[in-house]
Coordinates of C-alpha atoms in Angstrom, one line a residue:
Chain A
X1 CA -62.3 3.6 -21.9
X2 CA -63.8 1.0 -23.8
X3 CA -64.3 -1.7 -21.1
X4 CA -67.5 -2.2 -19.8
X5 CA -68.2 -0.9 -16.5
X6 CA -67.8 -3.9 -13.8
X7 CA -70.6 -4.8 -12.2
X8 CA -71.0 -5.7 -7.9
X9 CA -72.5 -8.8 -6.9
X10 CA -75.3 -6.6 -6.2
X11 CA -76.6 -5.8 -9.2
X12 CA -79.2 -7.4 -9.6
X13 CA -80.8 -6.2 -6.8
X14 CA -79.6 -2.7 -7.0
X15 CA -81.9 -2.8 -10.8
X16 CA -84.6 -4.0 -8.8
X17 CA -84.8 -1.3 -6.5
X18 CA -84.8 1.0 -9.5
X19 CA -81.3 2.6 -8.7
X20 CA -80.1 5.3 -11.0
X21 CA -76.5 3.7 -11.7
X22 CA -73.5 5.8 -12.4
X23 CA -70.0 4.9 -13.8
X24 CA -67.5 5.7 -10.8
X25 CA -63.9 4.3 -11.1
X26 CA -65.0 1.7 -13.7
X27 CA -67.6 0.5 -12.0
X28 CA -71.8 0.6 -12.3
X29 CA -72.4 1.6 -9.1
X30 CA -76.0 3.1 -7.9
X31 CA -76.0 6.4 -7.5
X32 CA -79.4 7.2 -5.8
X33 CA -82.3 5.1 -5.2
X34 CA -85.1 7.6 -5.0
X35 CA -84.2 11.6 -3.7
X36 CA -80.8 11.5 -2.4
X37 CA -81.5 14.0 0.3
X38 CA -83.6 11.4 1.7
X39 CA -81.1 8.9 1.6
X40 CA -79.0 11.4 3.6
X41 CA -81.7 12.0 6.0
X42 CA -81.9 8.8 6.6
X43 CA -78.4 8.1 7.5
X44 CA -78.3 11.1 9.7
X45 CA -81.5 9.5 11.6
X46 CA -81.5 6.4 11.3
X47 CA -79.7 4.3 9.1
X48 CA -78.8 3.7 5.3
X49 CA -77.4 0.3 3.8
X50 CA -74.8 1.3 1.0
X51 CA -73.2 -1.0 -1.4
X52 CA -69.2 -0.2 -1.7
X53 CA -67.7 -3.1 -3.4
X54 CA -66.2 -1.0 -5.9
X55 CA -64.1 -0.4 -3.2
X56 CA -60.1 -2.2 -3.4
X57 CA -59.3 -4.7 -0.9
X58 CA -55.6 -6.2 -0.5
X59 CA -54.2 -8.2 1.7
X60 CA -50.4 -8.1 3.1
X61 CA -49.3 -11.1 4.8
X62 CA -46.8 -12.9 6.1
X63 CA -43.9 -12.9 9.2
X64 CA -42.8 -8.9 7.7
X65 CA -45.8 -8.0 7.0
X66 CA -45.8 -5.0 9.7
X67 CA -42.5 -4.2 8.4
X68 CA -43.6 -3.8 4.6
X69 CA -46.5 -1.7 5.5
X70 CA -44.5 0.4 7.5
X71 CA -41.9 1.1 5.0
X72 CA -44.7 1.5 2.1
X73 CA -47.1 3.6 4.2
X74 CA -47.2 7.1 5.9
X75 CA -48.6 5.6 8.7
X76 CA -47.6 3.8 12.2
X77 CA -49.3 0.2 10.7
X78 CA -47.0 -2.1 13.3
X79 CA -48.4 -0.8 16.4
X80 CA -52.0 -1.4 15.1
X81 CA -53.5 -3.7 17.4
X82 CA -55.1 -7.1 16.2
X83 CA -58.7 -6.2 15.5
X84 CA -58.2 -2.7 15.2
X85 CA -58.2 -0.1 12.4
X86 CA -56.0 2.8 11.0
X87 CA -56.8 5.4 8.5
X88 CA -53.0 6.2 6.4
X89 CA -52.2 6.9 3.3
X90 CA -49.6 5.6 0.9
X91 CA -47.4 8.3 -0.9
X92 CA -44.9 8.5 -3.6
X93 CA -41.3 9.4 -3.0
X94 CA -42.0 12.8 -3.7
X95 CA -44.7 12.9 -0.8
X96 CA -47.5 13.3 -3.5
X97 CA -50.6 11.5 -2.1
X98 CA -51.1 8.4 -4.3
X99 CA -54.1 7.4 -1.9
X100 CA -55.6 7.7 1.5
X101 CA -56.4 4.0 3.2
X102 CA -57.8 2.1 5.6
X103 CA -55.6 -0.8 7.1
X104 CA -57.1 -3.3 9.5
X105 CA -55.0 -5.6 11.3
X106 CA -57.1 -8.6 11.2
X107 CA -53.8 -11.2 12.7
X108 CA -50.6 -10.5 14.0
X109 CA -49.4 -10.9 10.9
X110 CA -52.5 -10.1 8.5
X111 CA -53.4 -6.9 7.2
X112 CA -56.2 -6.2 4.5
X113 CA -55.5 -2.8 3.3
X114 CA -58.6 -0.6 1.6
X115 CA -58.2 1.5 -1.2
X116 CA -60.6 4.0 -2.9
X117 CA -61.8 2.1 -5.9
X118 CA -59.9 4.6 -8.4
X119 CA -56.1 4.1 -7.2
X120 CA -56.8 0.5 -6.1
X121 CA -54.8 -0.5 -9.0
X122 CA -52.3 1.8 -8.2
X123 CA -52.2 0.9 -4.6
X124 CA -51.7 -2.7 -5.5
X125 CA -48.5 -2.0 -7.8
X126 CA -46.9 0.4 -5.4
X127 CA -47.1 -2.1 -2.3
X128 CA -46.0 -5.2 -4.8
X129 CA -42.9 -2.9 -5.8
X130 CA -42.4 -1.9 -1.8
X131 CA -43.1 -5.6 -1.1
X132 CA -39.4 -6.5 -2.8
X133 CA -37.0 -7.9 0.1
X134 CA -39.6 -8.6 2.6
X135 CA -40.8 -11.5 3.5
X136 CA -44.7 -10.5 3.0
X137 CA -46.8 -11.6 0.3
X138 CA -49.4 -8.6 -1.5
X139 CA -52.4 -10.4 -2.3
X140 CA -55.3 -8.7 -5.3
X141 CA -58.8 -9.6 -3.2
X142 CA -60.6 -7.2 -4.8
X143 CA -62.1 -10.1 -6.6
X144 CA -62.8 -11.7 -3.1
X145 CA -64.8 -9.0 -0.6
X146 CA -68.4 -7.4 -1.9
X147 CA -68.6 -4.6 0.9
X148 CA -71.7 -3.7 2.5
X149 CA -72.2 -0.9 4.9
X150 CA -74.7 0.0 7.5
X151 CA -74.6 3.6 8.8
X152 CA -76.7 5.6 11.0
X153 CA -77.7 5.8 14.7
X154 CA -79.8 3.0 14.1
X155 CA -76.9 0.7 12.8
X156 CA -76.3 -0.4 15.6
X157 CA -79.5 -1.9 16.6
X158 CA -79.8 -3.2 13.0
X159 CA -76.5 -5.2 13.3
X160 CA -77.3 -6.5 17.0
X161 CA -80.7 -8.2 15.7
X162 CA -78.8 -10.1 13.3
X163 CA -75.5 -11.2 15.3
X164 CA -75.2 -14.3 17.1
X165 CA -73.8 -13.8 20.5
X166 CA -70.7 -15.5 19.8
X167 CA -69.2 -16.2 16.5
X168 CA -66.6 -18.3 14.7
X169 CA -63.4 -16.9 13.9
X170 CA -63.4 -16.2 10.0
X171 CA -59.9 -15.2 9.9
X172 CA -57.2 -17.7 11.5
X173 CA -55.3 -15.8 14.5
X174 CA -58.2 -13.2 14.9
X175 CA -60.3 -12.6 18.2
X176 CA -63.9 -13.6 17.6
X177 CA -66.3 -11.4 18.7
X178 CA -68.9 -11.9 21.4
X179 CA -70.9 -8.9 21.4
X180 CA -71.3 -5.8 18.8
X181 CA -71.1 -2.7 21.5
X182 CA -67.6 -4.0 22.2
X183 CA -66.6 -3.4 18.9
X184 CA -65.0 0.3 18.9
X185 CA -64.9 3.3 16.8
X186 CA -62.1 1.9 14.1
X187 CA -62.2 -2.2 15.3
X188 CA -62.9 -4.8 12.6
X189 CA -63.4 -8.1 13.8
X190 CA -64.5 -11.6 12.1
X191 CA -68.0 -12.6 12.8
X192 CA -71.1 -13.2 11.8
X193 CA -74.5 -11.4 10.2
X194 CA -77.3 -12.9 9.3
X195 CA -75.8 -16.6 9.1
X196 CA -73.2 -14.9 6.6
X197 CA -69.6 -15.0 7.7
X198 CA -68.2 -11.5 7.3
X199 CA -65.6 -9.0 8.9
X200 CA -67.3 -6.5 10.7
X201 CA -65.4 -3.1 10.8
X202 CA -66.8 -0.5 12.7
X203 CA -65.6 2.4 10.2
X204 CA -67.2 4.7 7.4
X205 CA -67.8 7.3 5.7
X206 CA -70.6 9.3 6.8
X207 CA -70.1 10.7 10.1
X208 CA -72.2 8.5 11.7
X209 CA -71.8 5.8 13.6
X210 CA -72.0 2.7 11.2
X211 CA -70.1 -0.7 10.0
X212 CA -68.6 -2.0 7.2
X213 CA -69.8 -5.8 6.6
X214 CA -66.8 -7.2 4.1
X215 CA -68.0 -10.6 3.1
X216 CA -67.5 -13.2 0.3
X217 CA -69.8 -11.8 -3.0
X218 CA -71.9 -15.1 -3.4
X219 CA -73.0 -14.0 0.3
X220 CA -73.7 -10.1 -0.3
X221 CA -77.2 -10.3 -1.9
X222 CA -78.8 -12.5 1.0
X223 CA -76.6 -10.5 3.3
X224 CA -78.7 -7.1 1.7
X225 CA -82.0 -8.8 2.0
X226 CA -81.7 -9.8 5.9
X227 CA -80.3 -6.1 6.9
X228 CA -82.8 -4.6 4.5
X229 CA -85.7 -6.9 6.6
X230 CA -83.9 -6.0 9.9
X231 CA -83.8 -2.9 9.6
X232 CA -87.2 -1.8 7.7
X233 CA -88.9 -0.9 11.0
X234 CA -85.9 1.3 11.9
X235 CA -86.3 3.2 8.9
X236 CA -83.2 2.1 6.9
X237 CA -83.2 2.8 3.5
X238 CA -81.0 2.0 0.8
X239 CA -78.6 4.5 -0.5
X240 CA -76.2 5.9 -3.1
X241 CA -73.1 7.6 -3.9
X242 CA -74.9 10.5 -4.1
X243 CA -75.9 11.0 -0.6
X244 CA -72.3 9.6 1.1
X245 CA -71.2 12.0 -0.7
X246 CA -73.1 15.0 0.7
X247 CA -72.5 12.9 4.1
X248 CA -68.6 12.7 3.9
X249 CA -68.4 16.7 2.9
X250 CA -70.5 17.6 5.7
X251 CA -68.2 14.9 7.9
X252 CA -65.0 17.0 6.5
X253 CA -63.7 14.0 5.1
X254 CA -61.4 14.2 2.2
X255 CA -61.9 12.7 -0.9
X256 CA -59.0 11.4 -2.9
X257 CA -59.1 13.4 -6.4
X258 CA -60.8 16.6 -4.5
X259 CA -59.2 17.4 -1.4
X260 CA -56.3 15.1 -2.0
X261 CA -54.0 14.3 -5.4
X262 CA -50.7 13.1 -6.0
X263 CA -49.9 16.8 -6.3
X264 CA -50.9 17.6 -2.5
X265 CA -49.0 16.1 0.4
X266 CA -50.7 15.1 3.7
X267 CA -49.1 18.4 5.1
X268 CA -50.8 20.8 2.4
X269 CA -54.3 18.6 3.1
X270 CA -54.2 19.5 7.0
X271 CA -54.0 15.8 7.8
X272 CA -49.9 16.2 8.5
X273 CA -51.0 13.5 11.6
X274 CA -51.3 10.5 9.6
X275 CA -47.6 11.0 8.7
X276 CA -45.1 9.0 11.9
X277 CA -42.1 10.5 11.7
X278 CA -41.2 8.5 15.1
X279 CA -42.5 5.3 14.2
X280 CA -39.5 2.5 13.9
X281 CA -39.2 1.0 10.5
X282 CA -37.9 -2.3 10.1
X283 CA -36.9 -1.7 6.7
X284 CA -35.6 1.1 6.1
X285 CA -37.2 4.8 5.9
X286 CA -40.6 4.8 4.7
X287 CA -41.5 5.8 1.3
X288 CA -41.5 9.5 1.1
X289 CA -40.0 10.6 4.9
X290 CA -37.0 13.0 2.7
X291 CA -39.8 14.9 0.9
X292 CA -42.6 15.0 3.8
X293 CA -40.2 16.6 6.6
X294 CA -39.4 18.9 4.0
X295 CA -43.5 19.4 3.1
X296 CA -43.9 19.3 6.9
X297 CA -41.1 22.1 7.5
X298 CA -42.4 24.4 4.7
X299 CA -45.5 23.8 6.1
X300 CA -44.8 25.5 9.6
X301 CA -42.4 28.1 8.0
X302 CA -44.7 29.5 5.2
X303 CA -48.4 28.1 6.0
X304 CA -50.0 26.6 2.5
X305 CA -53.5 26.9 1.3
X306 CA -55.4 25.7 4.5
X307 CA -58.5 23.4 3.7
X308 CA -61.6 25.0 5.0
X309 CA -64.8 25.0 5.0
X310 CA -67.4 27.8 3.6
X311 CA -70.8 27.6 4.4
X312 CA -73.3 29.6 1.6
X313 CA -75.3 32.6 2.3
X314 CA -76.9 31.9 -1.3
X315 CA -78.1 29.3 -2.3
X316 CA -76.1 28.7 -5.4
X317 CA -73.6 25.8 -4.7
X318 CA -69.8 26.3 -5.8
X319 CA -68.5 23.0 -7.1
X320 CA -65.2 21.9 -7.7
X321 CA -62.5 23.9 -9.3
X322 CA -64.4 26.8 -8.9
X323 CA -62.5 30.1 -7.6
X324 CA -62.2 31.7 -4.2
X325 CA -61.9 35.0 -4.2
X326 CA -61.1 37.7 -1.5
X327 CA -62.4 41.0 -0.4
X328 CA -60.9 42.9 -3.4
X329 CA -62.0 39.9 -6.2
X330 CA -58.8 38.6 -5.8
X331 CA -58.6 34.2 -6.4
X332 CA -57.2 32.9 -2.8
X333 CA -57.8 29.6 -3.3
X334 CA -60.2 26.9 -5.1
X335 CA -62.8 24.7 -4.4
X336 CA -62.5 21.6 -4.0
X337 CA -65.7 20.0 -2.8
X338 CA -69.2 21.8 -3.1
X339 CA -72.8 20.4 -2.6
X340 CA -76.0 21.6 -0.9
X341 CA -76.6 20.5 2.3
X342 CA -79.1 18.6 3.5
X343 CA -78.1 19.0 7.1
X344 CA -77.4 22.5 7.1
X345 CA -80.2 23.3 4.6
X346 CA -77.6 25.5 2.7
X347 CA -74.4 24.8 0.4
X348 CA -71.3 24.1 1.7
X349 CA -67.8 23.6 0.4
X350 CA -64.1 22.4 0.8
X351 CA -61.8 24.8 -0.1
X352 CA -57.7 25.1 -0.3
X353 CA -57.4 28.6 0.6
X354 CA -54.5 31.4 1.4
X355 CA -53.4 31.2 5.1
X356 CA -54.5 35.2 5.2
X357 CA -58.0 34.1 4.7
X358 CA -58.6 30.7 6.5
X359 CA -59.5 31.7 9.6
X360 CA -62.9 31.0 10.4
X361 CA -65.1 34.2 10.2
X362 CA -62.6 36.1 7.7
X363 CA -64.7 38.8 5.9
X364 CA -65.4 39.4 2.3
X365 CA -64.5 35.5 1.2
X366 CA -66.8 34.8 -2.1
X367 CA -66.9 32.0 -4.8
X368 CA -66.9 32.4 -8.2
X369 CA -70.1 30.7 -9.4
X370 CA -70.2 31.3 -13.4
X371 CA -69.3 34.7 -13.1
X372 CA -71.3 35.7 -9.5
X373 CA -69.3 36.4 -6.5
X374 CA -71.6 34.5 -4.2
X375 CA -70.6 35.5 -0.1
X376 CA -69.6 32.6 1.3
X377 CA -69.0 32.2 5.4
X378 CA -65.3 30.7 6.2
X379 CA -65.5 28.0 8.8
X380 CA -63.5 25.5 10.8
X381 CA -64.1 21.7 9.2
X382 CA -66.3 19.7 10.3
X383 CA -69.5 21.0 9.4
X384 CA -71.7 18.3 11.1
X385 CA -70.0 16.3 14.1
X386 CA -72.5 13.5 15.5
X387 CA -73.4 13.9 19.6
X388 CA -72.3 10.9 20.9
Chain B
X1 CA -92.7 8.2 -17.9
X2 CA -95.9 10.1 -18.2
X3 CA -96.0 12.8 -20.5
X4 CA -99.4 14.5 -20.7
X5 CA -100.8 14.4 -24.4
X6 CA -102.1 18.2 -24.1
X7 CA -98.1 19.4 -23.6
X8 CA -95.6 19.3 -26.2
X9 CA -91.7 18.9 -25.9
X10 CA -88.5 20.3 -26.6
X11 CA -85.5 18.3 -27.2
X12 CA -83.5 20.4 -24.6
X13 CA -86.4 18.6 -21.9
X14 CA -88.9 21.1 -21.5
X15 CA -92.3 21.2 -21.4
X16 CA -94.9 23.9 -23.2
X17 CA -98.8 24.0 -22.6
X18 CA -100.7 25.0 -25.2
X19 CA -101.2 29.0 -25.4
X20 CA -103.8 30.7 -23.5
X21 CA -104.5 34.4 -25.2
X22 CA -100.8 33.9 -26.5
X23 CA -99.3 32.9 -23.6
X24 CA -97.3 29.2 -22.5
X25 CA -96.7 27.5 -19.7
X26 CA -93.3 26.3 -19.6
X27 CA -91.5 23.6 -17.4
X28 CA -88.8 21.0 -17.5
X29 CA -90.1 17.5 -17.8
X30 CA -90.3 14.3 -15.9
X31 CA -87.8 12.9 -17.3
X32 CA -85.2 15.4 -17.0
X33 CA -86.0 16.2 -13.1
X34 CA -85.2 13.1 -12.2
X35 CA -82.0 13.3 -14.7
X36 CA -81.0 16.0 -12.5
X37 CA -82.0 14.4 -8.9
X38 CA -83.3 16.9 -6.3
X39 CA -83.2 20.4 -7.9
X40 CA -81.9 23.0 -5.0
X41 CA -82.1 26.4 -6.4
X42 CA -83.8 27.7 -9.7
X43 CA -82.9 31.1 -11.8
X44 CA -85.7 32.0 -13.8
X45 CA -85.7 34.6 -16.2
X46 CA -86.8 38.1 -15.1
X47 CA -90.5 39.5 -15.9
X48 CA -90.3 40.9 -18.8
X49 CA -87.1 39.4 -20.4
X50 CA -87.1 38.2 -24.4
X51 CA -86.8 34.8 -24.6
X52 CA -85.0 33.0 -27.2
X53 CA -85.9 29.2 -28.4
X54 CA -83.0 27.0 -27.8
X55 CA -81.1 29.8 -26.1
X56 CA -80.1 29.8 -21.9
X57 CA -82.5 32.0 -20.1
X58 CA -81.6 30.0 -16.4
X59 CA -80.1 27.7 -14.6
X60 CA -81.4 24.7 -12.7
X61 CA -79.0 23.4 -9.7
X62 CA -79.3 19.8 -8.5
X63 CA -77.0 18.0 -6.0
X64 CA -74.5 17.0 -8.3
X65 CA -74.9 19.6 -11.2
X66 CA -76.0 22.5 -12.5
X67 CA -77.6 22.9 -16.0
X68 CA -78.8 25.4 -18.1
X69 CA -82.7 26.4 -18.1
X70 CA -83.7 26.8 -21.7
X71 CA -86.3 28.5 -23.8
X72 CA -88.5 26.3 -25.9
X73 CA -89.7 29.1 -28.1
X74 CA -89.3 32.7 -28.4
X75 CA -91.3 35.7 -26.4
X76 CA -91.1 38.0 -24.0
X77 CA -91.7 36.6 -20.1
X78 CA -95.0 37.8 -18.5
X79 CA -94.9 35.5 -14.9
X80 CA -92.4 33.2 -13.0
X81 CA -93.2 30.9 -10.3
X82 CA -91.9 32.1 -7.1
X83 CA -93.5 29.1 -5.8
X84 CA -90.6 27.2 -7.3
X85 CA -87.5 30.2 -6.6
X86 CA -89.0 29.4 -3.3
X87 CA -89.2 25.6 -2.9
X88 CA -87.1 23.9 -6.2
X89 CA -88.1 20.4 -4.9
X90 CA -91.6 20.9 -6.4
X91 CA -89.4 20.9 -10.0
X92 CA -89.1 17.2 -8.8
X93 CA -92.3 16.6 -7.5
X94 CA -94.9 17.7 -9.2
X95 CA -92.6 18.6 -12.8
X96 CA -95.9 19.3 -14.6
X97 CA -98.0 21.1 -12.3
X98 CA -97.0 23.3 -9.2
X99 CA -93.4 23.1 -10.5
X100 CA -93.5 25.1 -13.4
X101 CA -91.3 27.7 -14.2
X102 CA -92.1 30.8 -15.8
X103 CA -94.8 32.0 -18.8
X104 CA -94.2 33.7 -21.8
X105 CA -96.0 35.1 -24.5
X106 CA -94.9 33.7 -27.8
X107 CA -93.9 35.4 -30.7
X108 CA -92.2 32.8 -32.5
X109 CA -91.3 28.8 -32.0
X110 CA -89.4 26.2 -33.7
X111 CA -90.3 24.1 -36.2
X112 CA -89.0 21.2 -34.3
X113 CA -91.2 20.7 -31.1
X114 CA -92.2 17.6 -30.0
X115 CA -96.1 15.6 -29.2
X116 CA -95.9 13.8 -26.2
X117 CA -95.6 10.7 -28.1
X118 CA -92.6 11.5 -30.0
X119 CA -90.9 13.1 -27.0
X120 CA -91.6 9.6 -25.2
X121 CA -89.4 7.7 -27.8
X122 CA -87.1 10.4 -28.1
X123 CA -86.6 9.8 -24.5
X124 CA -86.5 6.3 -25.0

């Protein structure tokens, strides 16, 4: 790699805060802006303002749009409702993951698809190529959306002081919205924050409940300064990839390249449900239905690796790649996910390991940490679910 | 970055007072706790252990990594600082003072240790 890392229209600010930046996916993206636990503290409190733009937006349009995505995705995308959101992912004919998504339906027949910064390239060629016979355009807005997001119990409140009770439609065909507590768990609707016209998804990636503020990049550094304003005597704090890190492990949430690859279907990943057989396709059989009935019947005859989760009794932290072992010393699986946890004050992991040893409370499960067989407790995912 | 003028510096980012009846303090630096964010568990060398310069006598883990804890000079370990085994977050908060990590009575060092002010342009 010889490219310069890209830079989000938040740079500037994020040198001001004195961010320790990190290369992730190509891009200079902050990594913490003081201690990362506190940044996770803060989301689990109150609330943390992230900056995702390194994050790849597309947009599918046009009268077969619904019909493209359901052919190209794993996912039921024509019975998403206008304004609401779906978590899918897109595979390859072979059922290998090539990335897990977020599609919101922002029109009847206007989709913006999100893809992990990473495979955004890759998501982009696969639904051109799937895109061939239907009448849907596959537009590249990566360039278009800088991607803001507000998470925390206090997000709520944050958003509310800055929202106008009624707003203008950004999107043509999309129903404005009039008031932030309407806006479900997995909605994105246009409207607006802080004067700044943005589509406001209520999604994440933390656990918590939170939103996700896609709006043009010109508008993204004022956008940061009026939430960062709004939201100081709440206690928000910017934060890093560091800490949504530590918040999606703790979530259970997968992360493409860890718990999921092209090499692992959504069957051998434990999220079989995002995959609808019974949807109707209006275009033919989706990419990949041959090889994921087969995953999905292999699956329920011979169990796989399940993923798990292992909470430490040490307080040495496995991290990815490193070995499971059993009872005996025997390797029954792999890490795929490992930090401490600020929640849990201890480390946790993600771990594909052997059906005889995934059930929560199995004895004699260890990791291999350099060499150490550290005890490690098996337990159901999540580790941390929010009371709502 | 401060670097006190009364310490100096190994390229491999720790810190050595100056010996007291033959025996160093010895930490990681400033600079390299916050290269490593917050530090969660230390392994310090046992009481009584030989110490090598330049050689892995530890480990330090950190959120996102672990690295290896080494020696600035050679000796054998008289003290650690369960202080630290106890609470690693004082590695980031207080690098030169209540976070330090073990002593050791020196027998030999390097030739190549650093004054404060060259380890503050070698760190750049």
């Amino acid at each position: 790699m010889t490219q310069a890392p890209r830079r989000t229209a938040l740079d500037a600010t994020h040198r001001a805060l004195g961010a320790t930046m990190t290369d992730f996916a190509g891009w200079d993206m902050p990594l913490r802006y003081g201690s990362e636990r506190d940044e996770h503290v803060a989301v689990r409190t109150r609330a943390g303002l992230f900056d995702l733009s390194h994050m790849g937006e597309i947009t599918v349009t046009g009268p077969r749009a619904a019909d493209l995505l359901d052919f190209a995705l794993v996912g039921n995308i024509g019975g998403v409702a206008v304004g609401r959101a779906r978590y899918t992912m897109i595979c390859n004919a072979e059922g290998g993951i090539l990335d897990d998504l977020i599609v919101y339906r922002l029109a009847e027949t206007a989709y913006m698809v999100v893809a992990n910064a990473a495979n955004a390239q890759v998501v982009l060629d696969a639904l051109t190529e799937r895109a061939d016979g239907f009448d849907a355009e596959v537009r590249d807005d990566r360039d278009a959306y800088a991607l803001l997001a507000v998470q925390g119990p206090e997000s709520v409140g944050i958003l509310k002081s800055l929202s106008p009770k009624h707003s203008a439609p950004l999107v043509q065909g999309g129903a404005p919205i009039a008031d932030l507590d309407g806006l479900k768990y997995y909605a994105g609707l246009p409207g607006t924050v802080a004067g700044v016209e943005a589509l406001i998804a209520r999604t994440g990636y933390t656990g918590e409940d939170g939103f996700e503020l896609f709006v043009r990049p010109a508008d993204a550094p004022a956008l940061w300064e009026a939430l960062t304003a709004a939201g100081k005597d709440a206690g928000l704090v910017p934060c890093g990839l560091s800490c949504r890190d530590t918040l999606r492990l703790e979530a259970g949430m997968p992360l493409y390249g860890h718990e999921l690859t092209t090499d692992t279907t959504p069957f051998d990943a434990g999220l079989g449900r995002v995959v609808k057989f019974e949807k109707t396709t209006n275009g033919g059989d989706f990419v990949g239905r041959a090889a994921l009935e087969a995953a999905r019947d292999r699956a329920e005859a011979s169990p796989p690796r399940k993923l798990v989760g292992l909470i430490a009794e040490g307080r040495r932290v496995p991290r990815a790649g490193y070995p499971v072992v059993g009872p005996d010393g025997a390797v029954i699986g792999e890490v795929t996910s490992g930090a401490p946890s600020p929640t849990l004050g201890k480390p946790v992991a993600m771990a594909y390991v052997d059906a005889a040893h995934a059930a929560p409370g199995t004895a004699g499960v260890a990791v291999d940490i350099r060499g150490t067989h550290e005890p490690y407790e098996v337990v159901a995912l999540p580790f941390y679910k929010r009371q709502k | 970055m401060n670097n006190p003028q009364q310490l100096r510096y190994s390229k491999e980012h720790e810190w050595l007072s100056a010996a007291e009846e033959g025996v160093s303090t010895i930490g990681i630096t400033e600079h390299a706790a916050n290269a490593l964010g917050d530090v969660v568990f230390v392994q310090l060398p046992e009481v009584g252990a030989t110490v090598t310069a330049g050689e892995t006598c530890g480990e330090l883990e950190s959120t996102k990594s672990v690295s290896d804890l080494y020696s600035p000079v050679d000796g054998e370990v008289t003290e650690i600082n369960e202080d630290v085994v106890t609470d690693p977050s004082l590695v980031n908060t207080a690098p030169f003072e209540g976070g330090w990590l073990f002593k050791v009575k020196v027998s030999g060092e390097p030739d190549d240790l650093l004054s404060a002010d060259e380890y503050t342009a070698f760190t750049g």
